[in-house]
Amino acid sequence: MPAQFDAFQAPPHYQSIRCIDMHTGGEPLRVILSGFPALNGSTQLARRADCLARWDGLRQALMLEPRGHADMYGALITPPERASSDFGVLFLHNEGYSTMCGHAVIALARLSVDCGMVPPGLPLRIDTPAGQVCAISDERGNASFINVPSFVESTQLALHHPEYGDISVDIAFGGAYYAFVDARRFNLTLVPANARRLIDLGSQIKSLAAAAIKLRHPDHPDLSFLYGVIFTDDSPVAGVHSRHVCVFADGELDRSPTGTGVSARVALLHHRGLVSQGESIVIDSILGSPFTITLEQTTHHAARVAIIPRIAGCAHVTGRHEFLIDPDDPLATGFFLR
């Protein structure tokens, strides 16, 4: 490599944003450490709204091409909302901002141990737009977290698909709302070769379900939207309860089993009498990467039967980056191609 290339210095008018990239079960996470402007608001939901209003171009610059890709995911670290929390986080993706993200929390727990913020085994409290979650990691990257109350919203919601006719979905909340549908209804196996078909069909079902149901989260209206569709497959596999695949945001396909998705899934299984308090199951992803979900507690949330799940997985660091944004670049805020 020419020595001159290594001597490159960014001009002072470039914006510099430092990040650490990770993955949890194959699902990427870009942790934004510095260079992002401070957000207004005392709560994560208020900061989420402020980021959308004032700094959405930076979300696009970091998530979309050429710095990211259609399936990139991000975590913006903020000050804590609660005095009892260690820090806050906002979740970014190709379409906007999620309310909670399990694979990101698992990765942040790993990163917090790796950088010496907390010793292995010490609980970490993180403020998310959906509420406070408690995470813990060992020194090898095995991490888990206690999620927010998860519950069933609706079962057997009738939809009409133009190709497949009448179908039904179940709606449940695990930090975000998901529509669940059996992949075998569409003669689909949940394997990488079917990724494009899963994205297309998931996006179609999401639009149909969002039009058919009015969601009202009991805590805050900003949580009241359908985030994704989860295809399930209960075909028996040794050591695994089932496989499922989540399609969320604008056609993103989760490489992990989806932490909030498995939380909502176990709420559905408990509703049907198939998982009991104290029981653990393993759900794997389209890549075969597993999350272990334990039903820690049954409870009530705003007069609803709810569960408190613990989700365990493994995360790894993949890179350290300094991204530069040239204000004269006509594609500074990125672009989206699928």
Coordinates of C-alpha atoms in Angstrom, one line a residue:
M1 CA 0.0 0.0 0.0
P2 CA 1.4 3.4 -0.8
A3 CA 2.5 5.2 2.4
Q4 CA 0.7 8.3 1.3
F5 CA -2.7 6.5 1.6
D6 CA -2.0 5.7 5.3
A7 CA -1.2 9.4 5.9
F8 CA -4.7 10.5 4.9
Q9 CA -6.2 13.1 7.2
A10 CA -9.9 14.1 7.0
P11 CA -10.5 17.7 6.2
P12 CA -11.8 19.6 9.2
H13 CA -15.2 20.2 7.6
Y14 CA -15.9 16.5 7.4
Q15 CA -18.1 15.0 10.1
S16 CA -16.5 12.1 11.9
I17 CA -18.6 9.4 13.6
R18 CA -17.0 6.5 15.5
C19 CA -18.6 3.1 15.7
I20 CA -18.0 -0.5 16.7
D21 CA -19.6 -3.1 14.5
M22 CA -20.8 -6.4 16.0
H23 CA -23.1 -9.3 15.2
T24 CA -25.5 -11.4 17.3
G25 CA -26.3 -14.7 15.6
G26 CA -25.3 -13.2 12.3
E27 CA -27.5 -10.1 12.6
P28 CA -25.4 -6.9 12.3
L29 CA -25.2 -4.1 14.8
R30 CA -23.4 -0.8 14.4
V31 CA -22.9 0.8 17.8
I32 CA -22.5 4.6 17.5
L33 CA -20.1 5.8 20.1
S34 CA -19.3 9.4 19.2
G35 CA -19.8 12.2 16.7
F36 CA -23.6 12.0 16.7
P37 CA -25.2 15.2 18.0
A38 CA -26.8 15.3 21.4
L39 CA -30.6 14.6 21.4
N40 CA -33.3 16.6 23.1
G41 CA -35.7 15.0 25.5
S42 CA -35.6 13.3 28.9
T43 CA -37.0 10.0 27.8
Q44 CA -36.0 7.5 25.1
L45 CA -39.2 8.0 23.3
A46 CA -38.7 11.8 23.2
R47 CA -35.1 11.3 22.0
R48 CA -36.4 8.9 19.4
A49 CA -38.8 11.6 18.1
D50 CA -36.1 14.3 18.2
C51 CA -33.7 12.1 16.2
L52 CA -36.4 11.5 13.6
A53 CA -37.1 15.2 13.4
R54 CA -33.6 16.7 13.3
W55 CA -31.0 14.0 12.6
D56 CA -32.7 11.4 10.4
G57 CA -30.1 12.1 7.7
L58 CA -27.4 10.7 9.9
R59 CA -29.4 7.6 10.5
Q60 CA -29.6 7.1 6.8
A61 CA -25.9 7.9 6.3
L62 CA -24.9 5.2 8.8
M63 CA -27.5 2.5 7.9
L64 CA -27.8 2.8 4.1
E65 CA -25.3 2.4 1.3
P66 CA -22.5 3.2 0.8
R67 CA -21.6 2.9 4.5
G68 CA -24.2 0.3 5.3
H69 CA -26.7 -1.8 3.4
A70 CA -30.3 -2.7 3.2
D71 CA -30.1 -5.0 6.3
M72 CA -27.9 -2.9 8.5
Y73 CA -29.0 -2.2 12.1
G74 CA -27.7 0.4 14.5
A75 CA -27.6 1.3 18.2
L76 CA -27.2 4.9 19.2
I77 CA -25.9 5.2 22.8
T78 CA -27.5 8.0 24.9
P79 CA -27.5 9.1 28.5
P80 CA -29.7 7.1 30.7
E81 CA -33.4 8.0 31.2
R82 CA -33.6 6.6 34.7
A83 CA -31.3 7.2 37.7
S84 CA -31.0 3.4 38.1
S85 CA -29.8 2.8 34.5
D86 CA -26.3 2.6 33.1
F87 CA -27.1 4.2 29.7
G88 CA -29.8 4.5 27.1
V89 CA -30.0 3.3 23.5
L90 CA -32.0 4.1 20.4
F91 CA -32.4 1.4 17.7
L92 CA -31.9 2.4 14.0
H93 CA -32.7 0.5 10.8
N94 CA -33.3 1.0 7.1
E95 CA -36.8 2.5 7.6
G96 CA -36.5 4.4 10.9
Y97 CA -36.4 3.5 14.6
S98 CA -37.5 0.5 16.5
T99 CA -38.7 0.5 20.1
M100 CA -36.7 -2.4 21.4
C101 CA -34.2 -4.8 20.0
G102 CA -33.0 -8.0 21.7
H103 CA -30.0 -8.8 19.5
A104 CA -28.7 -5.3 20.1
V105 CA -29.1 -5.6 23.9
I106 CA -27.2 -8.9 23.8
A107 CA -24.4 -7.3 21.8
L108 CA -24.2 -4.2 24.1
A109 CA -24.0 -6.5 27.1
R110 CA -21.0 -8.2 25.5
L111 CA -19.4 -4.9 24.5
S112 CA -19.9 -3.5 28.0
V113 CA -17.8 -6.4 29.5
D114 CA -15.2 -6.3 26.7
C115 CA -14.5 -2.6 27.2
G116 CA -14.4 -2.9 31.0
M117 CA -17.6 -0.9 31.8
V118 CA -18.9 -3.8 33.9
P119 CA -17.2 -7.0 35.1
P120 CA -18.5 -10.3 33.8
G121 CA -21.7 -11.4 35.6
L122 CA -22.7 -7.9 36.8
P123 CA -26.2 -6.8 35.7
L124 CA -26.4 -3.9 33.3
R125 CA -29.5 -1.8 33.1
I126 CA -30.3 -0.2 29.8
D127 CA -33.1 2.3 28.9
T128 CA -34.9 1.6 25.6
P129 CA -37.9 3.3 24.1
A130 CA -40.0 0.3 25.3
G131 CA -38.7 0.4 28.8
Q132 CA -35.8 -0.6 31.0
V133 CA -34.2 -4.0 30.4
C134 CA -31.6 -5.8 32.5
A135 CA -28.7 -7.6 30.7
I136 CA -25.7 -9.7 31.8
S137 CA -22.7 -11.2 30.0
D138 CA -19.8 -13.5 30.7
E139 CA -16.3 -12.9 29.4
R140 CA -16.9 -15.2 26.4
G141 CA -19.7 -13.2 24.8
N142 CA -22.6 -15.3 26.2
A143 CA -25.2 -12.8 27.2
S144 CA -28.8 -12.6 28.3
F145 CA -31.4 -10.0 29.2
I146 CA -34.7 -9.7 31.0
N147 CA -37.2 -8.2 28.5
V148 CA -40.2 -5.9 29.0
P149 CA -43.6 -7.5 29.6
S150 CA -44.7 -9.5 26.5
F151 CA -48.3 -10.3 25.7
V152 CA -50.7 -11.5 23.1
E153 CA -52.8 -8.8 21.3
S154 CA -55.0 -10.9 18.9
T155 CA -55.2 -14.4 17.6
Q156 CA -56.4 -15.7 14.3
L157 CA -56.7 -12.3 12.7
A158 CA -58.3 -13.0 9.3
L159 CA -56.5 -11.6 6.2
H160 CA -57.0 -12.1 2.5
H161 CA -53.8 -12.5 0.4
P162 CA -54.2 -12.0 -3.4
E163 CA -52.2 -15.2 -4.2
Y164 CA -52.8 -17.5 -1.2
G165 CA -56.4 -16.5 -0.4
D166 CA -57.6 -16.5 3.2
I167 CA -54.9 -16.6 5.9
S168 CA -54.8 -15.9 9.6
V169 CA -52.1 -14.3 11.8
D170 CA -51.5 -13.9 15.5
I171 CA -50.4 -10.6 16.9
A172 CA -48.2 -10.4 19.9
F173 CA -45.9 -7.8 21.6
G174 CA -42.4 -8.5 22.9
G175 CA -41.0 -4.9 22.9
A176 CA -42.5 -4.4 19.4
Y177 CA -45.6 -5.9 17.7
Y178 CA -45.3 -8.8 15.3
A179 CA -47.7 -10.8 13.2
F180 CA -47.0 -14.5 13.3
V181 CA -47.9 -16.9 10.5
D182 CA -47.0 -20.6 9.8
A183 CA -44.5 -20.8 6.9
R184 CA -45.9 -24.2 6.0
R185 CA -49.1 -22.4 4.9
F186 CA -47.1 -21.1 2.0
N187 CA -45.1 -24.3 1.4
L188 CA -42.0 -22.4 2.5
T189 CA -39.0 -23.8 4.4
L190 CA -37.1 -21.3 6.5
V191 CA -33.7 -21.6 4.8
P192 CA -31.4 -19.0 3.2
A193 CA -32.4 -20.1 -0.4
N194 CA -35.9 -18.7 0.3
A195 CA -34.7 -15.4 1.7
R196 CA -36.0 -13.3 -1.2
R197 CA -39.4 -15.0 -1.1
L198 CA -39.7 -14.5 2.6
I199 CA -38.9 -10.8 2.3
D200 CA -41.5 -10.3 -0.4
L201 CA -44.2 -12.3 1.3
G202 CA -43.4 -10.9 4.8
S203 CA -43.7 -7.3 3.5
Q204 CA -47.1 -8.1 1.8
I205 CA -48.5 -9.7 5.0
K206 CA -47.3 -6.8 7.1
S207 CA -49.2 -4.4 4.9
L208 CA -52.3 -6.5 5.1
A209 CA -52.1 -7.0 8.9
A210 CA -51.4 -3.3 9.6
A211 CA -54.5 -2.3 7.6
A212 CA -56.6 -4.9 9.4
I213 CA -55.9 -4.1 13.1
K214 CA -55.6 -0.9 15.1
L215 CA -52.9 -1.4 17.7
R216 CA -53.0 0.5 21.0
H217 CA -50.2 -0.3 23.4
P218 CA -51.3 0.3 27.0
D219 CA -48.2 2.4 27.9
H220 CA -47.6 4.8 25.0
P221 CA -49.1 5.5 21.5
D222 CA -45.6 5.6 20.0
L223 CA -45.3 1.8 20.7
S224 CA -48.5 1.1 18.8
F225 CA -47.4 0.0 15.3
L226 CA -46.8 -3.3 13.6
Y227 CA -43.0 -3.8 13.3
G228 CA -42.7 -7.1 11.5
V229 CA -43.9 -10.5 10.4
I230 CA -42.5 -13.7 11.8
F231 CA -42.7 -16.9 9.8
T232 CA -42.8 -20.0 12.2
D233 CA -41.9 -23.6 11.5
D234 CA -42.5 -26.1 14.3
S235 CA -41.1 -29.1 12.4
P236 CA -39.0 -31.1 14.9
V237 CA -35.3 -30.5 15.0
A238 CA -33.0 -32.1 17.5
G239 CA -32.3 -29.8 20.4
V240 CA -34.5 -27.0 19.0
H241 CA -38.1 -26.2 19.8
S242 CA -38.6 -24.5 16.4
R243 CA -37.3 -22.1 13.8
H244 CA -38.7 -18.8 12.9
V245 CA -37.7 -15.9 10.6
C246 CA -38.6 -12.2 11.1
V247 CA -39.1 -9.7 8.3
F248 CA -39.2 -6.2 9.7
A249 CA -38.9 -2.5 8.8
D250 CA -38.7 -2.1 5.0
G251 CA -38.1 -5.7 4.1
E252 CA -35.2 -6.4 6.5
L253 CA -34.7 -10.1 7.2
D254 CA -33.3 -10.8 10.6
R255 CA -30.3 -13.1 10.6
S256 CA -30.8 -13.8 14.3
P257 CA -34.0 -15.3 15.9
T258 CA -35.0 -11.8 16.9
G259 CA -35.0 -11.1 20.6
T260 CA -38.3 -9.2 20.7
G261 CA -39.8 -11.7 18.3
V262 CA -39.0 -14.7 20.4
S263 CA -40.4 -12.9 23.5
A264 CA -43.7 -12.3 21.6
R265 CA -43.6 -15.9 20.4
V266 CA -43.2 -17.4 23.9
A267 CA -46.1 -15.1 25.0
L268 CA -48.2 -16.8 22.3
L269 CA -47.0 -20.3 23.3
H270 CA -47.8 -19.6 27.0
H271 CA -51.3 -18.3 25.9
R272 CA -51.8 -21.7 24.2
G273 CA -50.6 -23.6 27.3
L274 CA -47.5 -24.9 25.5
V275 CA -44.8 -23.2 27.7
S276 CA -45.0 -22.8 31.4
Q277 CA -43.3 -20.6 34.0
G278 CA -39.7 -21.6 34.5
E279 CA -39.5 -23.5 31.2
S280 CA -36.8 -22.8 28.6
I281 CA -37.0 -23.4 24.8
V282 CA -34.5 -22.9 22.0
I283 CA -35.6 -21.1 18.8
D284 CA -33.1 -20.8 15.9
S285 CA -32.8 -18.4 13.0
I286 CA -32.6 -18.8 9.2
L287 CA -28.8 -19.3 9.7
G288 CA -29.4 -21.9 12.5
S289 CA -28.1 -19.5 15.2
P290 CA -30.0 -20.1 18.5
F291 CA -31.6 -18.0 21.2
T292 CA -32.6 -19.7 24.4
I293 CA -35.8 -18.2 25.9
T294 CA -36.9 -18.8 29.5
L295 CA -40.3 -17.8 30.8
E296 CA -39.1 -16.2 34.0
Q297 CA -42.4 -14.9 35.3
T298 CA -46.1 -14.6 34.5
T299 CA -47.7 -11.3 35.3
H300 CA -50.3 -8.8 34.3
H301 CA -49.7 -5.7 32.3
A302 CA -52.5 -3.1 32.0
A303 CA -55.1 -5.9 32.8
R304 CA -53.5 -8.2 30.2
V305 CA -51.9 -11.6 31.0
A306 CA -48.2 -11.1 30.2
I307 CA -44.9 -12.9 30.6
I308 CA -41.4 -11.7 31.6
P309 CA -38.9 -13.6 29.3
R310 CA -35.2 -14.0 29.5
I311 CA -33.4 -14.3 26.2
A312 CA -29.9 -15.6 25.9
G313 CA -27.5 -15.6 22.9
C314 CA -23.9 -14.8 21.8
A315 CA -22.4 -11.7 20.2
H316 CA -19.1 -10.9 18.6
V317 CA -17.2 -7.8 17.6
T318 CA -16.4 -7.5 13.8
G319 CA -14.8 -4.1 13.4
R320 CA -14.0 -0.6 14.6
H321 CA -14.8 2.3 12.2
E322 CA -14.5 6.0 11.8
F323 CA -17.1 7.1 9.3
L324 CA -16.6 10.4 7.5
I325 CA -19.4 12.5 6.0
D326 CA -18.3 15.0 3.4
P327 CA -21.0 17.8 3.3
D328 CA -20.3 18.3 -0.4
D329 CA -21.0 14.6 -1.2
P330 CA -24.4 14.5 -3.1
L331 CA -24.9 11.0 -1.6
A332 CA -23.9 12.0 1.9
T333 CA -27.1 10.7 3.5
G334 CA -26.9 7.4 1.7
F335 CA -29.3 5.6 -0.6
F336 CA -31.4 2.4 -0.5
L337 CA -31.2 -0.3 -3.2
R338 CA -32.6 -3.8 -2.7

